[in-house]
Coordinates of C-alpha atoms and ligand atoms in Angstrom, one line a residue:
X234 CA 0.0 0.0 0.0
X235 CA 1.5 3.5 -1.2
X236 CA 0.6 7.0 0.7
X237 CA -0.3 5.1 4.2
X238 CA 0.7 6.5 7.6
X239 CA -0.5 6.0 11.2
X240 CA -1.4 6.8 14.0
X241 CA -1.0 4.4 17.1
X242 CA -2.5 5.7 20.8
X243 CA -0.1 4.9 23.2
X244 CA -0.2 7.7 26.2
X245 CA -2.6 5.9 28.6
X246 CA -1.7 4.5 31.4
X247 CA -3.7 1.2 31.6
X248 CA -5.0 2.0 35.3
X249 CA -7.1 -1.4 34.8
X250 CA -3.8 -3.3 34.7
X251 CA -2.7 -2.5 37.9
X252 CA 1.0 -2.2 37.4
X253 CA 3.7 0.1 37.8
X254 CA 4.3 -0.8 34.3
X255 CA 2.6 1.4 31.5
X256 CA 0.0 -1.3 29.5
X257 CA 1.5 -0.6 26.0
X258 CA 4.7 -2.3 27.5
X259 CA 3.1 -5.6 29.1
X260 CA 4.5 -8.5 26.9
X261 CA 2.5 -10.2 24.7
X262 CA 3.8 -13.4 23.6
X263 CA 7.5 -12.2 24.4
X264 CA 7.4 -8.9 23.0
X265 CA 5.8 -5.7 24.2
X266 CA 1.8 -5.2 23.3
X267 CA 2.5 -1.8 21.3
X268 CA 5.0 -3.5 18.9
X269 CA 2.1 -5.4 17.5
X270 CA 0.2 -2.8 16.5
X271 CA 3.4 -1.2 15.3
X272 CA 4.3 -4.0 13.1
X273 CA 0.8 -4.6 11.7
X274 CA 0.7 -1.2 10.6
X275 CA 4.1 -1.3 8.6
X276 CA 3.1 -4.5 7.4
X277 CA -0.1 -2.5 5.8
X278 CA 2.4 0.0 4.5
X279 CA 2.7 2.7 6.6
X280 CA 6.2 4.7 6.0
X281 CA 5.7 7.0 8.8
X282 CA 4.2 5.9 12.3
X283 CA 3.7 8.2 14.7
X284 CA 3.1 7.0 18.7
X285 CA 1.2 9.1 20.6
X286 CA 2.9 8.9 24.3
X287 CA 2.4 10.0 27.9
X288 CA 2.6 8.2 30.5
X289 CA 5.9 6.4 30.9
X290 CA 6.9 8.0 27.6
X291 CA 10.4 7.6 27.9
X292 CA 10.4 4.2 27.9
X293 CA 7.7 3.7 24.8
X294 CA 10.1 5.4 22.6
X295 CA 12.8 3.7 24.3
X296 CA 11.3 0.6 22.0
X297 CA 11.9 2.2 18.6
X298 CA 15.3 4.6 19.3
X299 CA 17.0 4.7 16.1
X300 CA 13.9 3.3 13.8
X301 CA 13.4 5.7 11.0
X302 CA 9.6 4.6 10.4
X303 CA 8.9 5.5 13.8
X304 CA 8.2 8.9 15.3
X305 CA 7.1 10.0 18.9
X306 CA 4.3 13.0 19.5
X307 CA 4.1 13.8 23.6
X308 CA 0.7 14.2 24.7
X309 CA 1.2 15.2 28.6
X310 CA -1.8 15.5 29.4
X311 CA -4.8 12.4 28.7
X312 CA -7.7 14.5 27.6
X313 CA -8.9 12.1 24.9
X314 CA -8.3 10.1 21.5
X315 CA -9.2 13.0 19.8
X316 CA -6.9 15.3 21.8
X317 CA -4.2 12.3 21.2
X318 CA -4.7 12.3 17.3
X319 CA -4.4 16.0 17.4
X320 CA -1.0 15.6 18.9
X321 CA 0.0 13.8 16.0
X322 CA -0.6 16.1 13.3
X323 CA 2.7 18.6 13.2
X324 CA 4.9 15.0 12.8
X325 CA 2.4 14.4 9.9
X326 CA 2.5 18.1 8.7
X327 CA 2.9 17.9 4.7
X328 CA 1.6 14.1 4.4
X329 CA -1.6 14.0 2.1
X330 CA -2.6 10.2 1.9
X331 CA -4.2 8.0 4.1
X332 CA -3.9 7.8 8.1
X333 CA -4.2 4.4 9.8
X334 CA -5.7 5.2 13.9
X335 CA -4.5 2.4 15.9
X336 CA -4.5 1.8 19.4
X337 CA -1.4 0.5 21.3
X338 CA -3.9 -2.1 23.2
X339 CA -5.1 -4.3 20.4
X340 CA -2.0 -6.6 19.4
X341 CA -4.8 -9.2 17.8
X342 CA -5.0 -7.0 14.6
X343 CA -3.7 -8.8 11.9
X344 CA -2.0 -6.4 8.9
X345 CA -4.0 -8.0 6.4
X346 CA -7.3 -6.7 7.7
X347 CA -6.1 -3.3 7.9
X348 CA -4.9 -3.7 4.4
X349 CA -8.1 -4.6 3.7
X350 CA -9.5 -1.7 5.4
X351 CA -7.6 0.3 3.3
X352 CA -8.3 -1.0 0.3
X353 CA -12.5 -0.7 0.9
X354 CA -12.0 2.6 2.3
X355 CA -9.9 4.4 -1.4
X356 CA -12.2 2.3 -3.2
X357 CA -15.6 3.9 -1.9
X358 CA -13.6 7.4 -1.9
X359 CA -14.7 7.8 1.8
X360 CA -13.3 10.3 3.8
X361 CA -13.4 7.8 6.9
X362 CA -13.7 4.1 7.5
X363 CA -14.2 2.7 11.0
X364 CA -13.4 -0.9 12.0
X365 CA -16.4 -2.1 13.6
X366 CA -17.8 -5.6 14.9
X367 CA -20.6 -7.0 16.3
X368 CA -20.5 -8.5 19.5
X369 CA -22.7 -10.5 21.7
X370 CA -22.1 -8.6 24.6
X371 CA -20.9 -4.7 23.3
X372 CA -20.6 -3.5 27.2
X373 CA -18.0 -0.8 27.2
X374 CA -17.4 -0.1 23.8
X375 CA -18.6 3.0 21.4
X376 CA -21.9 1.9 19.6
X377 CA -22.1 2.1 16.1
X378 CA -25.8 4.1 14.8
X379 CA -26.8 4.1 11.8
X380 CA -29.9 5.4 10.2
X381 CA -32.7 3.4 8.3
X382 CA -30.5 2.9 5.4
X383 CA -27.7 1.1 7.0
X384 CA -25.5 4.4 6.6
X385 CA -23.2 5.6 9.6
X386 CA -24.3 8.2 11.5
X387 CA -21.8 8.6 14.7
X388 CA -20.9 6.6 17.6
X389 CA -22.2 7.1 20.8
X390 CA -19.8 6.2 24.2
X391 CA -21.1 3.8 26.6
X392 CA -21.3 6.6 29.3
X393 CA -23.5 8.5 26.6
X394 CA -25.7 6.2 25.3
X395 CA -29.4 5.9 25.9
X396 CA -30.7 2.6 26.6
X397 CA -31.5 1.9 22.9
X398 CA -28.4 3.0 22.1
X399 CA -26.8 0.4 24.6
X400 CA -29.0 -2.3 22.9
X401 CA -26.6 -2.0 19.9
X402 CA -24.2 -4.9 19.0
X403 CA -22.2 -3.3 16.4
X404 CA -18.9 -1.7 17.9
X405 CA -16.3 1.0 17.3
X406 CA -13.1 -1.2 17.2
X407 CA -11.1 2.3 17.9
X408 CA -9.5 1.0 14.8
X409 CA -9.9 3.6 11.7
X410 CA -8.4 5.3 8.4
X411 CA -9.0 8.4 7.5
X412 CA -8.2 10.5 5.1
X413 CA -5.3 13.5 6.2
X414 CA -6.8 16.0 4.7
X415 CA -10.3 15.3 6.6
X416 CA -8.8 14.5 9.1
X417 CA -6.3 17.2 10.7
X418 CA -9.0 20.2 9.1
X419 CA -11.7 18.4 11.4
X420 CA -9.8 17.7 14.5
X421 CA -9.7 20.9 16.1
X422 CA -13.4 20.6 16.2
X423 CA -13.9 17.6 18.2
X424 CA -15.1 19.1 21.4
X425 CA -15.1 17.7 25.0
X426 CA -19.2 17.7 26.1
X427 CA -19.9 14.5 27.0
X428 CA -20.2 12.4 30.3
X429 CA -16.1 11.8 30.5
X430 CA -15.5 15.5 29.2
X431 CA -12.9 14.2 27.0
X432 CA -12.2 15.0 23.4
X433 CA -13.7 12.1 21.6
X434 CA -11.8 10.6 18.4
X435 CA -15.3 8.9 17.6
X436 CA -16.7 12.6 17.0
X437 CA -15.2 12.9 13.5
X438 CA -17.9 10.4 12.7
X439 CA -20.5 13.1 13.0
X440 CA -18.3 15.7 11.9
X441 CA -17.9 13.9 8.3
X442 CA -21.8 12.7 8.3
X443 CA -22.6 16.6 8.3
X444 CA -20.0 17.9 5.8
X445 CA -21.7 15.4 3.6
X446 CA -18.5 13.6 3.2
X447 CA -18.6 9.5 3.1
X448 CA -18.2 8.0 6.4
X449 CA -18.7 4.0 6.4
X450 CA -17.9 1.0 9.1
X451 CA -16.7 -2.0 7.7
X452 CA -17.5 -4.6 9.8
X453 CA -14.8 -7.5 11.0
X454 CA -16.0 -11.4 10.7
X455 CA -13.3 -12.2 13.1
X456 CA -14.2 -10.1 16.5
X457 CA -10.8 -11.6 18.7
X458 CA -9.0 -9.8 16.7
X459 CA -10.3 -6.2 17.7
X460 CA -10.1 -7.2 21.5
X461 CA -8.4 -4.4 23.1
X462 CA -6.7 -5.1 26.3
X463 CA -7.3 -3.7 29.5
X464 CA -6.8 -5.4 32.2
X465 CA -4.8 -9.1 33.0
X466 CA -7.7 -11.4 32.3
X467 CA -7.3 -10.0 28.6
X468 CA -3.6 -9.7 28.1
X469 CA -3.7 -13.7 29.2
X470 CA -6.5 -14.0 26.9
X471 CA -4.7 -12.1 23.7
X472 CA -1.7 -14.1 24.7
X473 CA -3.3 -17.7 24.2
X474 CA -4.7 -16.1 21.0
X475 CA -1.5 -15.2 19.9
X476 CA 0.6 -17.8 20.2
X477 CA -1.9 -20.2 19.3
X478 CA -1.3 -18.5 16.1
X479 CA 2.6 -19.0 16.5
X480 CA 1.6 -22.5 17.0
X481 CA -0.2 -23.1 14.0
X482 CA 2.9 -21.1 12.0
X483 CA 4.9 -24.2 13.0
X484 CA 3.0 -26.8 13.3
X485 CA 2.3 -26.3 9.3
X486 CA 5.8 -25.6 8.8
X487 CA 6.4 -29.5 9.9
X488 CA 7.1 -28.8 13.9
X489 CA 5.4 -31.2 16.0
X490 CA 4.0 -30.0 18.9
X491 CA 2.8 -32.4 21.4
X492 CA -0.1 -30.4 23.0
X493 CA 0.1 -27.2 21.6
X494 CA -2.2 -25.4 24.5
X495 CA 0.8 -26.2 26.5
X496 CA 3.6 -24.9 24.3
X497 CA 4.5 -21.5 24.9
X498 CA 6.7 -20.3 21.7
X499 CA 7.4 -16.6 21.4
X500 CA 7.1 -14.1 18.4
X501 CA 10.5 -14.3 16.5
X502 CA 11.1 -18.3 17.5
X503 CA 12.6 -20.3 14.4
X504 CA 12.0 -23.9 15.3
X505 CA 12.9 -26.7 11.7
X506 CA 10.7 -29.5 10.8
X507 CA 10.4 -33.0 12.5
X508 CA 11.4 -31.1 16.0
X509 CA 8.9 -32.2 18.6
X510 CA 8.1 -30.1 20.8
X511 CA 6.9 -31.7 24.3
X512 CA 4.1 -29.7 26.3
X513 CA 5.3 -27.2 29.0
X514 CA 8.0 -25.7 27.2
X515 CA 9.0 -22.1 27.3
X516 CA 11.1 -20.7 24.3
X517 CA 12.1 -17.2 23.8
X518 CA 14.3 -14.7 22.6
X519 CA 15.9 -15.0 19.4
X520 CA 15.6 -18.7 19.6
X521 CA 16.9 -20.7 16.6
X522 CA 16.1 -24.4 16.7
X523 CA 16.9 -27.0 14.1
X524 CA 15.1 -29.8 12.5
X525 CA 14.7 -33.4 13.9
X526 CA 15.6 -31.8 17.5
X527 CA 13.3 -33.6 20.7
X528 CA 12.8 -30.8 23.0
X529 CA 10.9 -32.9 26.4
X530 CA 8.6 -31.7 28.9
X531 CA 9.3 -28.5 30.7
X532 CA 12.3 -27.2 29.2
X533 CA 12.8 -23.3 29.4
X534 CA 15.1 -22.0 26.1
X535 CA 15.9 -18.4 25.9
X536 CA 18.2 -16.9 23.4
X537 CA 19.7 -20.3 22.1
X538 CA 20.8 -21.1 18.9
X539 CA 20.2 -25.3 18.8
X540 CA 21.5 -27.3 15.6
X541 CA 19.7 -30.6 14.1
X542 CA 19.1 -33.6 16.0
X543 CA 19.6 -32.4 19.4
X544 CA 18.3 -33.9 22.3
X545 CA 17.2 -31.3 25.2
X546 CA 15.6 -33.7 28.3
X547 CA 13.2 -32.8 30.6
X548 CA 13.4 -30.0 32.9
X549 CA 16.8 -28.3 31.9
X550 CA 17.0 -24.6 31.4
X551 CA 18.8 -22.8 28.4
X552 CA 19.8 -19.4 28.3
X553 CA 21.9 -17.9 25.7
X554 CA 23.5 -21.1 24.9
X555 CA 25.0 -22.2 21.1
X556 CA 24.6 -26.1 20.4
X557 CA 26.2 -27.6 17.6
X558 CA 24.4 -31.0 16.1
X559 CA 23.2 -33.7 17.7
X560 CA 24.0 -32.7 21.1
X561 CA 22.6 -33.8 24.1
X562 CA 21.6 -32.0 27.3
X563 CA 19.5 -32.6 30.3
X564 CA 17.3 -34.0 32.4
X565 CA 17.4 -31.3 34.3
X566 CA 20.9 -29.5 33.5
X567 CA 21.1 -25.7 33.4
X568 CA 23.3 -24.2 30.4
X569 CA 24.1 -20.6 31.1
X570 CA 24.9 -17.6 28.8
X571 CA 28.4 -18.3 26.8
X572 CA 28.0 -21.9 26.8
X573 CA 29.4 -23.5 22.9
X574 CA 29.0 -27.5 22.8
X575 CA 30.0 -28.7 19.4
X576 CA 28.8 -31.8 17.5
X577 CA 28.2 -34.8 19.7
X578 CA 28.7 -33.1 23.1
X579 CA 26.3 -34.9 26.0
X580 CA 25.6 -32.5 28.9
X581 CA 24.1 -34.9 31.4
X582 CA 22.0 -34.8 34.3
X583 CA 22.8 -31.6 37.0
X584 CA 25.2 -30.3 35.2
X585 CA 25.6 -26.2 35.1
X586 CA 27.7 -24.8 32.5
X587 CA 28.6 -21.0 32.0
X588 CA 30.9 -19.5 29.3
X589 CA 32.9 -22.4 28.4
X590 CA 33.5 -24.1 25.2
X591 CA 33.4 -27.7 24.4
X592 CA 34.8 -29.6 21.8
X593 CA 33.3 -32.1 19.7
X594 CA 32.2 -35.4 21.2
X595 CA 33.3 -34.4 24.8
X596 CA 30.9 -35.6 27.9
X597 CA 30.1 -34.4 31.1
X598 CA 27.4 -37.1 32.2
X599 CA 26.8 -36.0 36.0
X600 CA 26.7 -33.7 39.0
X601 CA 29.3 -31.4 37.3
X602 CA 29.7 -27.5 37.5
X603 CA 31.7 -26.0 34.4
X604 CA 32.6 -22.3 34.2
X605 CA 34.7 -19.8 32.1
X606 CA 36.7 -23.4 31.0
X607 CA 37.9 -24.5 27.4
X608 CA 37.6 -27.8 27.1
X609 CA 38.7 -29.6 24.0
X610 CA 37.0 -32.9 22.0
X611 CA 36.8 -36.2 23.4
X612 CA 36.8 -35.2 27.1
X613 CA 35.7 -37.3 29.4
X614 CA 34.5 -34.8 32.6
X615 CA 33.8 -36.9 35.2
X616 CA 30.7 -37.0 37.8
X617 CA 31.7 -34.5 40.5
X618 CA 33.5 -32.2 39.0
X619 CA 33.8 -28.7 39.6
X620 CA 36.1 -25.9 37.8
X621 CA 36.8 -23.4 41.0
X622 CA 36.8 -20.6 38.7
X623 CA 36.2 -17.6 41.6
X624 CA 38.6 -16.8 43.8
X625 CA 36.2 -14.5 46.1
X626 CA 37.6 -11.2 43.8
X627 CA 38.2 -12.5 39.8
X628 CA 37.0 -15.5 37.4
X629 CA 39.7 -17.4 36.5
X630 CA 40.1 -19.8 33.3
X631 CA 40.5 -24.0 33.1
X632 CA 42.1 -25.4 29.7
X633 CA 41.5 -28.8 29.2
X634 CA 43.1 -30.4 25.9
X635 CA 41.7 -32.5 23.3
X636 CA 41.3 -36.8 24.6
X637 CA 41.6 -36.1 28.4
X638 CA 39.9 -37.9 31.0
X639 CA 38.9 -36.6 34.2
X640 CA 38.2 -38.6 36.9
X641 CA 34.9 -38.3 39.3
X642 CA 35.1 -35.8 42.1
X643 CA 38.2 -33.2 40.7
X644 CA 38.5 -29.9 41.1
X645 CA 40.5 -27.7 38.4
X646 CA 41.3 -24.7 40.9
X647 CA 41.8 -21.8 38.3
X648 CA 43.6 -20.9 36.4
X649 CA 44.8 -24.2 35.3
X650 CA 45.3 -26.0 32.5
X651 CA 45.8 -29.5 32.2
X652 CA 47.5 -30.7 28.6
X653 CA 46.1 -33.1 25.8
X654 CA 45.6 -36.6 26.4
X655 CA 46.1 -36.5 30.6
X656 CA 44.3 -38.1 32.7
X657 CA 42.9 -36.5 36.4
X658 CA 42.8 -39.2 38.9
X659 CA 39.4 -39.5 40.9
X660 CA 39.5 -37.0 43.8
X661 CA 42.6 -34.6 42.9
X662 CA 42.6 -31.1 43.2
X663 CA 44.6 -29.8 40.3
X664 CA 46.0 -26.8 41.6
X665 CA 49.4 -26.6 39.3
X666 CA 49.2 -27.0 35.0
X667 CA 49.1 -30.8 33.9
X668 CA 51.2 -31.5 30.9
X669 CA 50.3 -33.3 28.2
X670 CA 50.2 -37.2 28.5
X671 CA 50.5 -37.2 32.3
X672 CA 48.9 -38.8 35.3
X673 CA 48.2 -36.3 37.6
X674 CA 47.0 -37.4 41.2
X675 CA 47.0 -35.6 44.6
X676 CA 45.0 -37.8 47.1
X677 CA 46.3 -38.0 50.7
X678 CA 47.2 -42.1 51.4
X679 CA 44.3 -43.9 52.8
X680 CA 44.7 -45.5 56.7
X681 CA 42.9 -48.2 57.5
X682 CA 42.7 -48.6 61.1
X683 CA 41.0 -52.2 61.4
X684 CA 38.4 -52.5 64.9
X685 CA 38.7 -49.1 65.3
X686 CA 35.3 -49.0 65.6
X687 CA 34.7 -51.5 68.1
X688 CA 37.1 -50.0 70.4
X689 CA 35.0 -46.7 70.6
X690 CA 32.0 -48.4 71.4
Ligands
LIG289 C1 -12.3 3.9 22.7 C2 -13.4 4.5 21.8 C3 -14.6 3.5 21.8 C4 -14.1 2.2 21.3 C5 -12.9 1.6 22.1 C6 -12.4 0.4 21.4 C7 -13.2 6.9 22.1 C8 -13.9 8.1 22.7 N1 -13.8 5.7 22.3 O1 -12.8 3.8 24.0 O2 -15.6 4.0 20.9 O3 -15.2 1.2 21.3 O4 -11.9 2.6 22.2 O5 -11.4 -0.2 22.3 O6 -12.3 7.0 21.3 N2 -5.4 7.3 24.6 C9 -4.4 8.2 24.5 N3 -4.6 9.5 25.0 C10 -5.8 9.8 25.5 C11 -6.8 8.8 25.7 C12 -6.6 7.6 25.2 O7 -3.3 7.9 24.0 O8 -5.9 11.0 25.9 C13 -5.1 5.9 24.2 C14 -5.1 4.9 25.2 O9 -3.8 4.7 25.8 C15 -5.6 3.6 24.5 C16 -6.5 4.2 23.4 O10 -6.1 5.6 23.3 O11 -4.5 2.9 23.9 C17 -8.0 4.1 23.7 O12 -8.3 4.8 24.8 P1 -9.3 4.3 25.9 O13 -9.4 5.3 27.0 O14 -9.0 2.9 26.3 O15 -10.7 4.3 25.1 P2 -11.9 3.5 25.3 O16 -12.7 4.0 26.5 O17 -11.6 2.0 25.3
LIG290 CA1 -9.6 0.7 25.6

């Protein structure tokens, strides 16, 4: 779509929420509410988007520093949506084509029905278009009347409405395009008498019925998607919407998902075919996962990149973490931000690993705490094992070569380094660099001190 711009409310506060967090900035299926309006209108086309924000303002435009699309209009003071729009119009000063009015609140709206809105509204030459829909129970929302003929006459507020008015089931989605023309010459004469004393966006209804201009709704099949949010019942409601749409996205792209009510996949995921996905799952961030992977039963993922045929078992936890092929991790083992297993790597149960890299085909089977280490390919870590890398003050390094074998219960007091092919004994404390091809033990000589036992009784 050429000539679009918008227009997305965003200065409210959300008071329903109950948060010390402005409502715009609530995630919604891992990524704030406000950038799914945002992106639904530059997927319609819009080249210029303009946020309207207030409360918590710094940290709305905080989201989009450095996006040219997007511009920020302050409105200090919440007098309305029509006050709110009117903020808008000096950073659209000089733009003649069609204005997109979106609220921050509604991340449901899918880009093609604004596109579609769009498209209806240049075809019938109207001057506005509002998004309506009919609902069973309209409570709350701006009622749609229209005269005998079916043509829109204005919409009338909750707060404002007689009770036939309140009877009707079509409603103002707060969801509009106008054109900019109509639009900023008619602003200014939205006025503020009504029950809330607010300036009312929905006025320019009436305003465009009496300059004889053409004003139409164009009513939505699909009424979830013009659910605004408001409180936390809602925002857990648009989230099971939404990523029951991410779900659907990857299930059709060949991911299986065991029970996909229980699978909860955020916006920007990339999961390959034949992975199967068990139920309680979290994955987030910039999560890349490859095909013929088995993620099991609540595993957490955040900011991973996973190769093919990995094996993640239940209830481990994955943060920032880069997995080569056919690696295996878990039950329950915790990879922490730096981790790098290569091909073949087995990270097994109670293991924690933080900022280390591990060659391919190395192990670490049990019970095992690995930080800021290097450890090359066909390592045998034994159960036990702990890298000391914190002296109380600094982080200090381990370097383990390629073929070494590491017996249960060491600890590699860093920094230390213990050459290729070596072998740790069980119990040592490696305190001073193995070379390569050594033995290195350090266990005090065992006493055995027969009927000792007896004698103390
Ligand atoms: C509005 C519509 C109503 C519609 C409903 C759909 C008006 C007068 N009413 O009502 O017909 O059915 O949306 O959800 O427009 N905002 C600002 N600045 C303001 C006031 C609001 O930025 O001064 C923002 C809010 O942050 C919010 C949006 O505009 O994102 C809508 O405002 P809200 O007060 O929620 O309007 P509703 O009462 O829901
Ligand atoms: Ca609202």
């Amino acid at each position: 779509m050429e000539n679009v711009a918008a227009v997305i409310l965003a200065a409210g506060k959300g008071t329903r929420m109950k948060s010390g967090v402005v409502k715009v900035l609530h995630p919604v299926a891992g990524r704030p509410m406000l950038s799914w309006s945002v992106d639904a209108a530059r997927a319609a086309g819009s080249a210029a988007t303009v946020l309207v924000v207030g409360h918590q303002a710094d940290a709305v435009r905080g989201l989009y520093t450095g996006a040219a699309d997007i511009r920020c209009a302050l409105q200090e003071e919440q007098l309305g949506t029509g006050h709110a729009v009117a903020c808008a119009r000096e950073l659209l000063a000089g733009f003649g084509g069609t204005v997109l009015v979106l609220c921050g609140d509604t991340p449901l709206l899918r880009a093609e029905t604004l596109q579609g809105l769009v498209a209806f509204h240049r075809e019938q030459g109207a001057a506005l278009t509002v998004l309506t829909a009919t609902m069973g129970n309209p409570h709350g929302y701006g009622r749609v009347v229209r005269d005998a003929a079916g043509r829109v006459q204005r919409i009338v507020e909750q707060k404002d409405a007689t009770p036939q008015e309140q009877a009707l089931c079509e409603i103002n989605s707060g969801i509009y395009c106008m054109e900019a023309g109509f639009l900023f010459a008619n602003i200014d004469a939205v006025g503020n008498q009504n029950a809330q004393q607010e300036f009312y966006l929905t006025d320019l209804v009436s305003i465009a019925v009496k300059r004889g201009l053409t004003c139409l709704g164009r009513c939505t099949d699909d009424a979830d998607e013009i659910m605004g949010v408001n409180d936390r019942v809602q925002l857990a409601e648009a989230s099971r919407i939404l990523r029951g749409r991410i779900n659907r996205e990857l299930m059709c792209a060949g991911v299986s998902l065991v029970d996909p009510g229980q699978s909860y996949i955020d916006h920007g995921v990339r999961i390959g075919p034949d992975t199967v996905v068990h139920p309680n799952c979290s994955i987030s961030g910039a999560t890349v996962i490859g095909s013929g992977c088995t993620i099991e039963g609540g595993v957490s993922i955040t900011g991973c990149s996973i190769g093919d045929n990995c094996h993640i078992k239940a209830g481990s936890v994955l943060e920032g973490a880069q997995l080569h092929a056919e690696v295996s991790v878990g039950p329950m083992a915790h990879l922490r931000p730096g981790t790098v297993l290569n091909d073949h790597v087995k990270i097994g149960n109670f293991v924690e690993t933080k900022k280390i890299v591990m060659g391919e085909g190395s192990k670490a089977s049990h019970l095992t705490y690995l930080g800021d280490a290097e450890i090359g390919s066909n390592v045998n870590i034994g159960c036990g094992t702990i890298t000391c890398n914190y002296d109380g003050v600094s982080k200090h390094r381990t370097l383990i070569g390629d073929d070494v074998f590491i017996g249960s219960d060491v600890q590699l007091v860093a920094p230390v380094s213990v050459g290729r092919n070596s072998l740790v004994a069980a119990g040592t404390t490696v305190t001073v660099d193995v070379p390569p091809d050594s033995l290195a033990i350090s266990r005090v000589p065992q006493v055995n001190k027969v009927g000792w036992r007896l004698k103390k009784k």
